Tab-separated table of C-alpha atoms in Angstrom:
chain	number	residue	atom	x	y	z
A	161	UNK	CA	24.584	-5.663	18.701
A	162	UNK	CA	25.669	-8.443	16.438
A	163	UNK	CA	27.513	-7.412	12.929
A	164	UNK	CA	24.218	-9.220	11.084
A	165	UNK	CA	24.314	-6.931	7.647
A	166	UNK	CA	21.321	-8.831	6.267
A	167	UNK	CA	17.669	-7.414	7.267
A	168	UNK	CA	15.637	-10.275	6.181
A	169	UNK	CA	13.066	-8.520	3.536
A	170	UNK	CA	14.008	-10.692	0.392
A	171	UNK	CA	11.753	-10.980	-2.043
A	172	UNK	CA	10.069	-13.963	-2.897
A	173	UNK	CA	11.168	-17.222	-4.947
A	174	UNK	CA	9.273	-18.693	-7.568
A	175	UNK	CA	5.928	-16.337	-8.436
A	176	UNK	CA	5.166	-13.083	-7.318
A	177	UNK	CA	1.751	-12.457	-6.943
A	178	UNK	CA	0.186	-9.091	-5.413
A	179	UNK	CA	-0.303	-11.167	-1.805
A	180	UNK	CA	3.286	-10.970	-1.275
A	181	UNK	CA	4.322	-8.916	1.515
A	182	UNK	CA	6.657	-6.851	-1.153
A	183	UNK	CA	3.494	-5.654	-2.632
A	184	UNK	CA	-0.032	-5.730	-1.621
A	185	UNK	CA	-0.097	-8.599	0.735
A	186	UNK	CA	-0.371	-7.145	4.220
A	187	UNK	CA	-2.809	-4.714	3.142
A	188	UNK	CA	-4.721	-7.562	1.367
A	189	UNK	CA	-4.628	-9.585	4.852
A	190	UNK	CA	-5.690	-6.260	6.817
A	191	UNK	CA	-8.765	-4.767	4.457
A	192	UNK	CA	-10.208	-8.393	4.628
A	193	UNK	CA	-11.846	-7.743	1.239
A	194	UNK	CA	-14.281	-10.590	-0.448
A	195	UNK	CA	-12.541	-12.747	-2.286
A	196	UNK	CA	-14.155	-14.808	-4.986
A	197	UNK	CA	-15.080	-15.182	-8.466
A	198	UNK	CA	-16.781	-12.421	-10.073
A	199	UNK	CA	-16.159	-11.309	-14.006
A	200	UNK	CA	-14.140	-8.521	-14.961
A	201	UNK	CA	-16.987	-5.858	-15.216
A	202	UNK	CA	-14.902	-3.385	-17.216
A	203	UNK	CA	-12.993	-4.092	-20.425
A	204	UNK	CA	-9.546	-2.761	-20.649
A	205	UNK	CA	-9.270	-1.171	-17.415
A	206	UNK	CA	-5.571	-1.891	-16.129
A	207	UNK	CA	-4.573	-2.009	-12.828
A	208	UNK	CA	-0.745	-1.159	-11.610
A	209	UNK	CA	-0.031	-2.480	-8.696
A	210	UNK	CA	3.540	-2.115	-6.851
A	211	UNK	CA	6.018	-4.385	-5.809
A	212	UNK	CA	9.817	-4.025	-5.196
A	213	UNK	CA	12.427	-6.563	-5.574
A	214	UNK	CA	15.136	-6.959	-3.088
A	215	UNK	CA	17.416	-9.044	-5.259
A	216	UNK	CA	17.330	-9.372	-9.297
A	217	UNK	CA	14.767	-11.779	-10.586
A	218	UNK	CA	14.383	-13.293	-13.714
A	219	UNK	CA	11.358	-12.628	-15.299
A	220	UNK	CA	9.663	-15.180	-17.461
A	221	UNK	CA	6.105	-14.361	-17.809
A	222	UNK	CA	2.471	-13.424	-15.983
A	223	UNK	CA	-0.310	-15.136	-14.961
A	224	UNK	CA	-3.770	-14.227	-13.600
A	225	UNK	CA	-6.388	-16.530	-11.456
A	226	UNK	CA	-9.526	-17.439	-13.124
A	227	UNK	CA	-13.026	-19.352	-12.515
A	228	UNK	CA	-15.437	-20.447	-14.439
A	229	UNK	CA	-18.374	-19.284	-15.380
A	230	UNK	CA	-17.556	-16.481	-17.461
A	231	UNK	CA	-17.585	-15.812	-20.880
A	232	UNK	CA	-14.619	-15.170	-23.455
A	233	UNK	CA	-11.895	-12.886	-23.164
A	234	UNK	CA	-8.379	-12.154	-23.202
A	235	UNK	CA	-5.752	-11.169	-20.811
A	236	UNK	CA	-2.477	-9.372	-20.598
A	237	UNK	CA	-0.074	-9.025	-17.916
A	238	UNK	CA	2.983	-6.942	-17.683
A	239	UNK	CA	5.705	-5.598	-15.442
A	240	UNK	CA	6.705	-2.333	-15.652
A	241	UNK	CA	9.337	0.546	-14.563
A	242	UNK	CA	8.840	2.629	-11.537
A	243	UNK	CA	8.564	5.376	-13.802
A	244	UNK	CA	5.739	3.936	-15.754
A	245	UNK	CA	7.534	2.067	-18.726
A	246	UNK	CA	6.754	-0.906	-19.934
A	247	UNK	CA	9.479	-3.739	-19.639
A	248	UNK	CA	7.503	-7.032	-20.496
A	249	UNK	CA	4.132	-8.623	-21.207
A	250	UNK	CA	2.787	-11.433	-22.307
A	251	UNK	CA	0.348	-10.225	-24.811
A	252	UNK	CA	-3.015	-11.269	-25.307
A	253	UNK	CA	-3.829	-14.992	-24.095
A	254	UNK	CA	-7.112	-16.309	-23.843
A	255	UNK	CA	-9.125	-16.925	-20.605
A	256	UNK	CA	-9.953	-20.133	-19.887
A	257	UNK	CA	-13.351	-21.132	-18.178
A	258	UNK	CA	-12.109	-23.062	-15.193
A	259	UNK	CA	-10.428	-23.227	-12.173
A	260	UNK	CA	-6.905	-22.401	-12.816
A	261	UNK	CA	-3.871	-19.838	-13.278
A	262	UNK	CA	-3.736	-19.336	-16.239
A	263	UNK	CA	-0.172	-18.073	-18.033
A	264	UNK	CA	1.617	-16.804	-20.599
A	265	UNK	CA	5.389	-16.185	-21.276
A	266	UNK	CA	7.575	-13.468	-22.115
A	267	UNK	CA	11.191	-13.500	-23.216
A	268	UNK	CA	13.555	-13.834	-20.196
A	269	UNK	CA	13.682	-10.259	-18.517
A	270	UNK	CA	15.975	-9.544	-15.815
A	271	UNK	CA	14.841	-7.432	-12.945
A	272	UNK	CA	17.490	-5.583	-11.304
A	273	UNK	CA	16.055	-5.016	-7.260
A	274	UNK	CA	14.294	-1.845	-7.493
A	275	UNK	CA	10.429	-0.540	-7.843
A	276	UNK	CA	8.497	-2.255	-10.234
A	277	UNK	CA	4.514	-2.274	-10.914
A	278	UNK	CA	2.440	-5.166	-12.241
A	279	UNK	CA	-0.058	-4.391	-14.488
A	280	UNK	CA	-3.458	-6.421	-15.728
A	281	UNK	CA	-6.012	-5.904	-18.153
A	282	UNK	CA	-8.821	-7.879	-19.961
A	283	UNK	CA	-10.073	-7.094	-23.171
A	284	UNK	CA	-13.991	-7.710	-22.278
A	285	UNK	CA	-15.990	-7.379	-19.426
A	286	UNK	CA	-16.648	-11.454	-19.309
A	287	UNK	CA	-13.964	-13.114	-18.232
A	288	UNK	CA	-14.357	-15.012	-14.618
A	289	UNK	CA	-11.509	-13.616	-12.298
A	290	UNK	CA	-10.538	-14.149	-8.549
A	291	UNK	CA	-10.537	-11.169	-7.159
A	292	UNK	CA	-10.572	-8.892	-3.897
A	293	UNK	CA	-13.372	-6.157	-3.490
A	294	UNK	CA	-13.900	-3.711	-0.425
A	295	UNK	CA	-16.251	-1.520	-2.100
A	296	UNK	CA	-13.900	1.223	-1.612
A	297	UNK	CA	-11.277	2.163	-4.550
A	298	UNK	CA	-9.226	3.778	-2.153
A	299	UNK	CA	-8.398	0.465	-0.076
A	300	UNK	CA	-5.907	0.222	-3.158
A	301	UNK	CA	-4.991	3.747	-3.689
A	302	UNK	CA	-3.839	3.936	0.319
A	303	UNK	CA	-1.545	1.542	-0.992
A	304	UNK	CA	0.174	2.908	-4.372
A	305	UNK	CA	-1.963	1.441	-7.179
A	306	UNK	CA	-2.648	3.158	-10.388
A	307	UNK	CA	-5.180	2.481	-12.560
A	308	UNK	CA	-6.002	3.041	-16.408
A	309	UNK	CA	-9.597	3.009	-17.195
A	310	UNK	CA	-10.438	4.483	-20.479
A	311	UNK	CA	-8.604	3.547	-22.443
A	312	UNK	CA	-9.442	1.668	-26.117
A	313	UNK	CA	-6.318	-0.152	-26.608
A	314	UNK	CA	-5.699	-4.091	-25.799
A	315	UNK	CA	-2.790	-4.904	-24.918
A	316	UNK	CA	-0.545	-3.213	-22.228
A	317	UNK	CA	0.163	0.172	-23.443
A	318	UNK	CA	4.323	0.957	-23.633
A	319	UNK	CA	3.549	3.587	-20.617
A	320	UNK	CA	1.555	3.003	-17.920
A	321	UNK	CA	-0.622	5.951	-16.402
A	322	UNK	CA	-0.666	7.376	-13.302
A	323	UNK	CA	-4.481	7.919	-12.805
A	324	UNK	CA	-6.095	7.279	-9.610
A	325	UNK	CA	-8.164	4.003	-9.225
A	326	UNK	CA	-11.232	4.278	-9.001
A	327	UNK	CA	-12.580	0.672	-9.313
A	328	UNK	CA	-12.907	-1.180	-6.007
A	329	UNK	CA	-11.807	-4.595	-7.514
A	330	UNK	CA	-8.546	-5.794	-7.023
A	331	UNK	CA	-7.762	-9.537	-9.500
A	332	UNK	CA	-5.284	-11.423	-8.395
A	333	UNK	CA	-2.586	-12.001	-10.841
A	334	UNK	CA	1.074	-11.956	-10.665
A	335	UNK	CA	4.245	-12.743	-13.013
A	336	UNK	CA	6.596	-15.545	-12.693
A	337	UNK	CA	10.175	-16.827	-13.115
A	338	UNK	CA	12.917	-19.639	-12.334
A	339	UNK	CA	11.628	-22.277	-13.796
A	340	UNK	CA	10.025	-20.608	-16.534
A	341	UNK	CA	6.399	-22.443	-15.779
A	342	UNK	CA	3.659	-22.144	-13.699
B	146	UNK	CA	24.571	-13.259	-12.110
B	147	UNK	CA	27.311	-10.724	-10.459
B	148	UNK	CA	25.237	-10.212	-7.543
B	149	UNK	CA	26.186	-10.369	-3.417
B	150	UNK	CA	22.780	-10.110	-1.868
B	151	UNK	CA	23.694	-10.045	1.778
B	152	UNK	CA	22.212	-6.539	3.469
B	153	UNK	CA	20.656	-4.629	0.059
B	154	UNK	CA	17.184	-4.052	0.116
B	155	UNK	CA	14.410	-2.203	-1.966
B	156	UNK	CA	13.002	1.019	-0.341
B	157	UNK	CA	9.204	0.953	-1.589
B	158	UNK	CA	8.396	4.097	-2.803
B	159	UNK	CA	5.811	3.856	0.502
B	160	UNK	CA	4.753	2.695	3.482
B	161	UNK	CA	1.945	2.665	5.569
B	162	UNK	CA	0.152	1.951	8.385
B	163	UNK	CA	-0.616	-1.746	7.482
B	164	UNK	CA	2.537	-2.229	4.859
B	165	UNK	CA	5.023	-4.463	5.635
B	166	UNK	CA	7.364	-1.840	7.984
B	167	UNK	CA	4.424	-1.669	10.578
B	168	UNK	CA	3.375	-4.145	13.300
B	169	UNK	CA	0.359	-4.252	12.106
B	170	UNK	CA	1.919	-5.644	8.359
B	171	UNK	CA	4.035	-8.060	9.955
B	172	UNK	CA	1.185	-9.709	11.766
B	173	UNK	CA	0.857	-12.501	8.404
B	174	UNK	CA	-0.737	-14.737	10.494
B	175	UNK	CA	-3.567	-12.803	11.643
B	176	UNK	CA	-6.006	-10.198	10.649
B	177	UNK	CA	-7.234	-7.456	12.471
B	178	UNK	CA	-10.731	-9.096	12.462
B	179	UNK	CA	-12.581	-6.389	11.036
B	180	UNK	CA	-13.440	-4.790	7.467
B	181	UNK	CA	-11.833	-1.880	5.987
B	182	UNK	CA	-14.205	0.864	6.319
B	183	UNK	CA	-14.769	4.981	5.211
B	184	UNK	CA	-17.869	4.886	7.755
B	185	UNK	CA	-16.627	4.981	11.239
B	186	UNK	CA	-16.466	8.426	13.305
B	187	UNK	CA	-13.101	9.213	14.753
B	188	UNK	CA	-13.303	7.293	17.900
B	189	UNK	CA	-12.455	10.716	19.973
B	190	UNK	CA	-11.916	14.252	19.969
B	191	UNK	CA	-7.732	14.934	19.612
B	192	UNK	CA	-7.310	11.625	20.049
B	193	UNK	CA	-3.999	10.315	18.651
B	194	UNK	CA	-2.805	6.779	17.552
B	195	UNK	CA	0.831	5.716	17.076
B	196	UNK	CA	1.507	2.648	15.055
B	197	UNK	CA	5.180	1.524	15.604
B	198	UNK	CA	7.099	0.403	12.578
B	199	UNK	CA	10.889	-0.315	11.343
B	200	UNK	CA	12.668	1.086	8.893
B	201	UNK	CA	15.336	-1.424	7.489
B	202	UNK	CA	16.947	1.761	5.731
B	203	UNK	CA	17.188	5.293	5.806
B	204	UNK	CA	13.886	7.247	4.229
B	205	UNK	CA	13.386	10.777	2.990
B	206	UNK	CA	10.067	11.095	3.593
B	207	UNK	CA	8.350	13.817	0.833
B	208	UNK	CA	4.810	13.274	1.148
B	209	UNK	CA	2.570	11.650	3.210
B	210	UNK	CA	-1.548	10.811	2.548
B	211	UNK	CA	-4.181	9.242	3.762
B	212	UNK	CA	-8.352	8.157	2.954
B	213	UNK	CA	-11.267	10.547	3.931
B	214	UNK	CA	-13.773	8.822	5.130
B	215	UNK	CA	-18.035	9.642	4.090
B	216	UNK	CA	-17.503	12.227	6.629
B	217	UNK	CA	-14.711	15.094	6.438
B	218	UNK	CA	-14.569	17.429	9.396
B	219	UNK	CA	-11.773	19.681	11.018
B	220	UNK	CA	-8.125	19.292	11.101
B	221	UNK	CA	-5.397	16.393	11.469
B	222	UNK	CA	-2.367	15.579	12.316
B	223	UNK	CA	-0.191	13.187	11.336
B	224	UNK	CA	3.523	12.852	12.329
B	225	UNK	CA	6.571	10.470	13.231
B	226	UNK	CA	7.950	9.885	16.842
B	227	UNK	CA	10.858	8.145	18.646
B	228	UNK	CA	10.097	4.861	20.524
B	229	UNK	CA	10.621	7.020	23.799
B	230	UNK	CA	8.083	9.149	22.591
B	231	UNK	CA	9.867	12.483	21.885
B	232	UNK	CA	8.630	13.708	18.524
B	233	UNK	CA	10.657	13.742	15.587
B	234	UNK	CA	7.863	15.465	12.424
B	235	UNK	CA	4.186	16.393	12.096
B	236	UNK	CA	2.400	18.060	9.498
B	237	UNK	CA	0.974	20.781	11.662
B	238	UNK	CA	3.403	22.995	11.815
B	239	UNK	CA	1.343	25.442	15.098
B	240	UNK	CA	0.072	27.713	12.357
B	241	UNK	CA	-1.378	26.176	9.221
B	242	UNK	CA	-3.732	23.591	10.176
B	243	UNK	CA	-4.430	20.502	7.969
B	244	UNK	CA	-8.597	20.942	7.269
B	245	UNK	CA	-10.034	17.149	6.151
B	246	UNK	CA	-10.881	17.634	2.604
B	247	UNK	CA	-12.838	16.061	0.518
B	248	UNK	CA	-15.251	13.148	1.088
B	249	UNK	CA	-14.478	9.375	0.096
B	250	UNK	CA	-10.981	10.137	-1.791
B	251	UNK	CA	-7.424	10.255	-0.543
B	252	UNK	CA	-5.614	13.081	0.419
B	253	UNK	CA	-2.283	14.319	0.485
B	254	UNK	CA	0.162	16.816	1.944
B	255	UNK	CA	3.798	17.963	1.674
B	256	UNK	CA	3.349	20.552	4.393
B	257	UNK	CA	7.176	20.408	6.808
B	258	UNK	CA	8.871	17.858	4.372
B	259	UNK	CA	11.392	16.189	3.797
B	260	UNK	CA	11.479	14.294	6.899
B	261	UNK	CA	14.673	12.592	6.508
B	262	UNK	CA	14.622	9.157	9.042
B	263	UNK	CA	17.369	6.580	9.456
B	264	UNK	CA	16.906	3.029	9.918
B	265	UNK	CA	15.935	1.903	12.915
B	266	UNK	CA	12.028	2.169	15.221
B	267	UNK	CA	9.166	4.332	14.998
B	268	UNK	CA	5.973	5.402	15.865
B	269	UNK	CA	3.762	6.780	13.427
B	270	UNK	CA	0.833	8.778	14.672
B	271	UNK	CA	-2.506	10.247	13.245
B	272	UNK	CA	-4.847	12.671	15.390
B	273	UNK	CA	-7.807	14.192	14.300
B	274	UNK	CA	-9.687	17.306	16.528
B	275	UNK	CA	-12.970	15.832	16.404
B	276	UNK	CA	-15.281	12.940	16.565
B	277	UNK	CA	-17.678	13.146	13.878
B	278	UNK	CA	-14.334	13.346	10.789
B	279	UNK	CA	-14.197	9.869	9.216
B	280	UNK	CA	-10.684	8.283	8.067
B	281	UNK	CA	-10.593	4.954	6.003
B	282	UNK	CA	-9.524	2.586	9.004
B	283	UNK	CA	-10.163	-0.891	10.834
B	284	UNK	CA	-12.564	0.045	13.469
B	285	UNK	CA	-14.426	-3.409	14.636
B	286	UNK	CA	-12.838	-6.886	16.196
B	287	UNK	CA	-11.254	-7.815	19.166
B	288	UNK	CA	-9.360	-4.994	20.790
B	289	UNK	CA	-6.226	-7.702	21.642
B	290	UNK	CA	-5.294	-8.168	18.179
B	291	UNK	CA	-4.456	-4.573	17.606
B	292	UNK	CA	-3.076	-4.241	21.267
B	293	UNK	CA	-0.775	-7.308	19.866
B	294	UNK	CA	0.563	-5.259	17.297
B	295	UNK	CA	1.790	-2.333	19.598
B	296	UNK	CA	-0.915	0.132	18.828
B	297	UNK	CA	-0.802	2.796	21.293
B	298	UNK	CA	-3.066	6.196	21.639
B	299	UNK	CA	-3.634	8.951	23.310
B	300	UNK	CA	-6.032	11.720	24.458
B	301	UNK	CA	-4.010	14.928	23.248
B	302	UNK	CA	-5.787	17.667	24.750
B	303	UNK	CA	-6.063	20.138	21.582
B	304	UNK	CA	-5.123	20.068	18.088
B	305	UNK	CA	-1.628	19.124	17.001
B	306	UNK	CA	0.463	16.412	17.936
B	307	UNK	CA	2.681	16.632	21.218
B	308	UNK	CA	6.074	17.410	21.396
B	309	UNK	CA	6.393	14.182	23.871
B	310	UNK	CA	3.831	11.361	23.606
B	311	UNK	CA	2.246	9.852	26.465
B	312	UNK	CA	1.302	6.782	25.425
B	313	UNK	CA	-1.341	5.118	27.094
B	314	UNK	CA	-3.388	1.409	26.275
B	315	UNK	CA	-5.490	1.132	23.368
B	316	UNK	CA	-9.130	1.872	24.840
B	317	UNK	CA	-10.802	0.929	21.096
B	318	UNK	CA	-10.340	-1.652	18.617
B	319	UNK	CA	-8.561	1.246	15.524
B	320	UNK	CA	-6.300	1.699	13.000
B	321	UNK	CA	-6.302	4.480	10.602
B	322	UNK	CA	-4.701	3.854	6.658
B	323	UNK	CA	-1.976	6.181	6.015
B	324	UNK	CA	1.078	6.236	3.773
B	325	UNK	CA	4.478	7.928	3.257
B	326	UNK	CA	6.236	8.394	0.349
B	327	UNK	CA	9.641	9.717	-1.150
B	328	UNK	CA	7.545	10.404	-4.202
B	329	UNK	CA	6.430	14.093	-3.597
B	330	UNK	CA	4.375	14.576	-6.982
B	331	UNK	CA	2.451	11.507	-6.587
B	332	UNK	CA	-0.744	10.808	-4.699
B	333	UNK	CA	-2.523	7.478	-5.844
């Protein structure tokens, strides 16, 4: 047995999005969900989704994947505690009808290696996301996601809840760091 | 930034049957080839399936839970063994069964815990008593993939997991979802 002390699980460099294998990403590979543009459906439901970090990361804002063809809206993405508070967000930024990832910053956050959960919401139903969907909510409850569905506030509350999800779509979004763009 | 790096790593607070401990997880390259499903009977009566996986550090497991299917029906099992196939935990504990409850949600138990493991190989395992019970699982594609990731089975001839599996080849393409956590007052 070799005195290797390292076991290889570091977290990713540059973005992390919910496909990485420190959160979602070999469920996401496994449920072979439909993945595709579809709108939001359901203003200011957030979704929690967890992650961990093996080594501390910089934190420098979050992002979410869009298409076009919807209609206006607003996003925020977040990154919170593993006991549900809020540590950063980017507050509301505008969707975008195209293509892209879109972005917005925060104020450098370090993230010590721990348990973390990203969090997304749009303010309107409109807004053209990628996202997953397997019909079935609990494809991401299996996997430690939390949702918040009723609530009437916009932006990312200060605590997160710890309510089941009980939407089946999963958007892909993530938060980002290093180099401070995306 | 005052930090070494070499050898510390991030419990989750869980993992499952397809997270990123299993074989099934690690497989990045390549899906099962099927669709995550509620709507597939139990392949089997008492049938058992053990999913090996690697924990890179010690884990106190405090709850574990898994995804009823359209159909509930009778009791499980679900439990952790060796890679010889001696068994270390299960839920049933040879008098209070674990009755499928509740159709289309997830449910949980804390019955036997903590189940304290150290780093190193496992099996997990899930058996149900009966073939018409529906768990959330991959159920369709080509039988080789999942044989590729180690998935092993077996016909257990009554309820409750063995004290010493006998592991025998994969007769159908199936993976149950299941999850354990060190979060006892959580269930997603």
């Amino acid at each position: 047995m070799s005195d290797w002390e390292s076991n290889g699980l570091i977290t990713p460099a540059g973005t992390i999005a919910i496909t990485d294998d420190c959160s979602l990403g070999p469920a996401l590979m496994m449920c072979q969900a439909t993945f595709g543009l579809a709108v939001v459906g359901t203003a200011k439901r957030i979704i929690f989704v967890p992650f961990t970090l093996d080594r501390p990361y910089v934190s420098k804002g979050g992002w979410t994947a869009c298409g076009a063809g919807g209609s206006a809206g607003n996003f925020d993405v977040g990154v919170y505690d593993e006991f549900g508070n809020k540590l950063a967000s980017t507050g509301s930024f505008a969707y975008a009808s195209a293509d892209n990832a879109i972005s917005a910053s925060w104020a450098a956050t370090e993230l010590a290696p721990g348990r973390y959960f990203m969090a997304q919401e749009a303010d309107g139903t409109g807004p053209g996301i990628m996202r997953w969907d397997t019909s079935l909510s609990e494809t991401w409850r299996i996997n430690g996601c939390f949702e918040y569905s009723d609530v009437l506030t916009f932006p990312l509350p200060a605590t997160m809840s710890f309510t089941s999800v009980s939407h089946s779509q999963m958007p892909f979004f993530g938060i980002y760091g290093k180099a401070g763009v995306m | 930034m005052d930090y070494s790096g070499a050898g510390e790593l991030t419990m989750p607070w869980l993992f499952s049957s397809v997270g990123r401990f299993s074989s099934v997880g690690k497989m990045t390259g390549q899906s099962l080839g099927s669709t995550y499903t509620n709507a597939t009977n139990w392949p089997s009566g008492n049938r058992a399936f053990f999913i090996p996986f690697y924990l890179p550090a010690p884990y106190n497991v405090r709850k574990v839970w898994w995804h009823n299917g359209s159909v509930v029906s009778g009791n499980l099992d679900v439990g952790i063994y060796a890679p010889d196939g001696t068994r270390l935990y299960r839920l049933y504990d040879g008098v209070t069964s674990i009755a499928q409850t509740g159709t289309n949600t997830v449910q949980g138990s804390v019955q036997g815990m903590p189940w304290w493991l150290d780093e190193g190989d496992y099996y997990m395992a899930f058996q149900l008593d009966n073939g018409t019970g529906r768990i959330g699982c991959n159920s369709t594609g080509t039988i080789s993939v999942f044989k590729a990731a180690g998935l092993l089975s077996q016909n257990v001839g009554s309820y409750g997991l063995p004290a010493t599996a006998t592991f025998v080849t994969l007769a159908n393409a199936f993976l149950p979802w299941f999850a354990f956590s060190d979060s006892p007052n959580r269930t997603p």
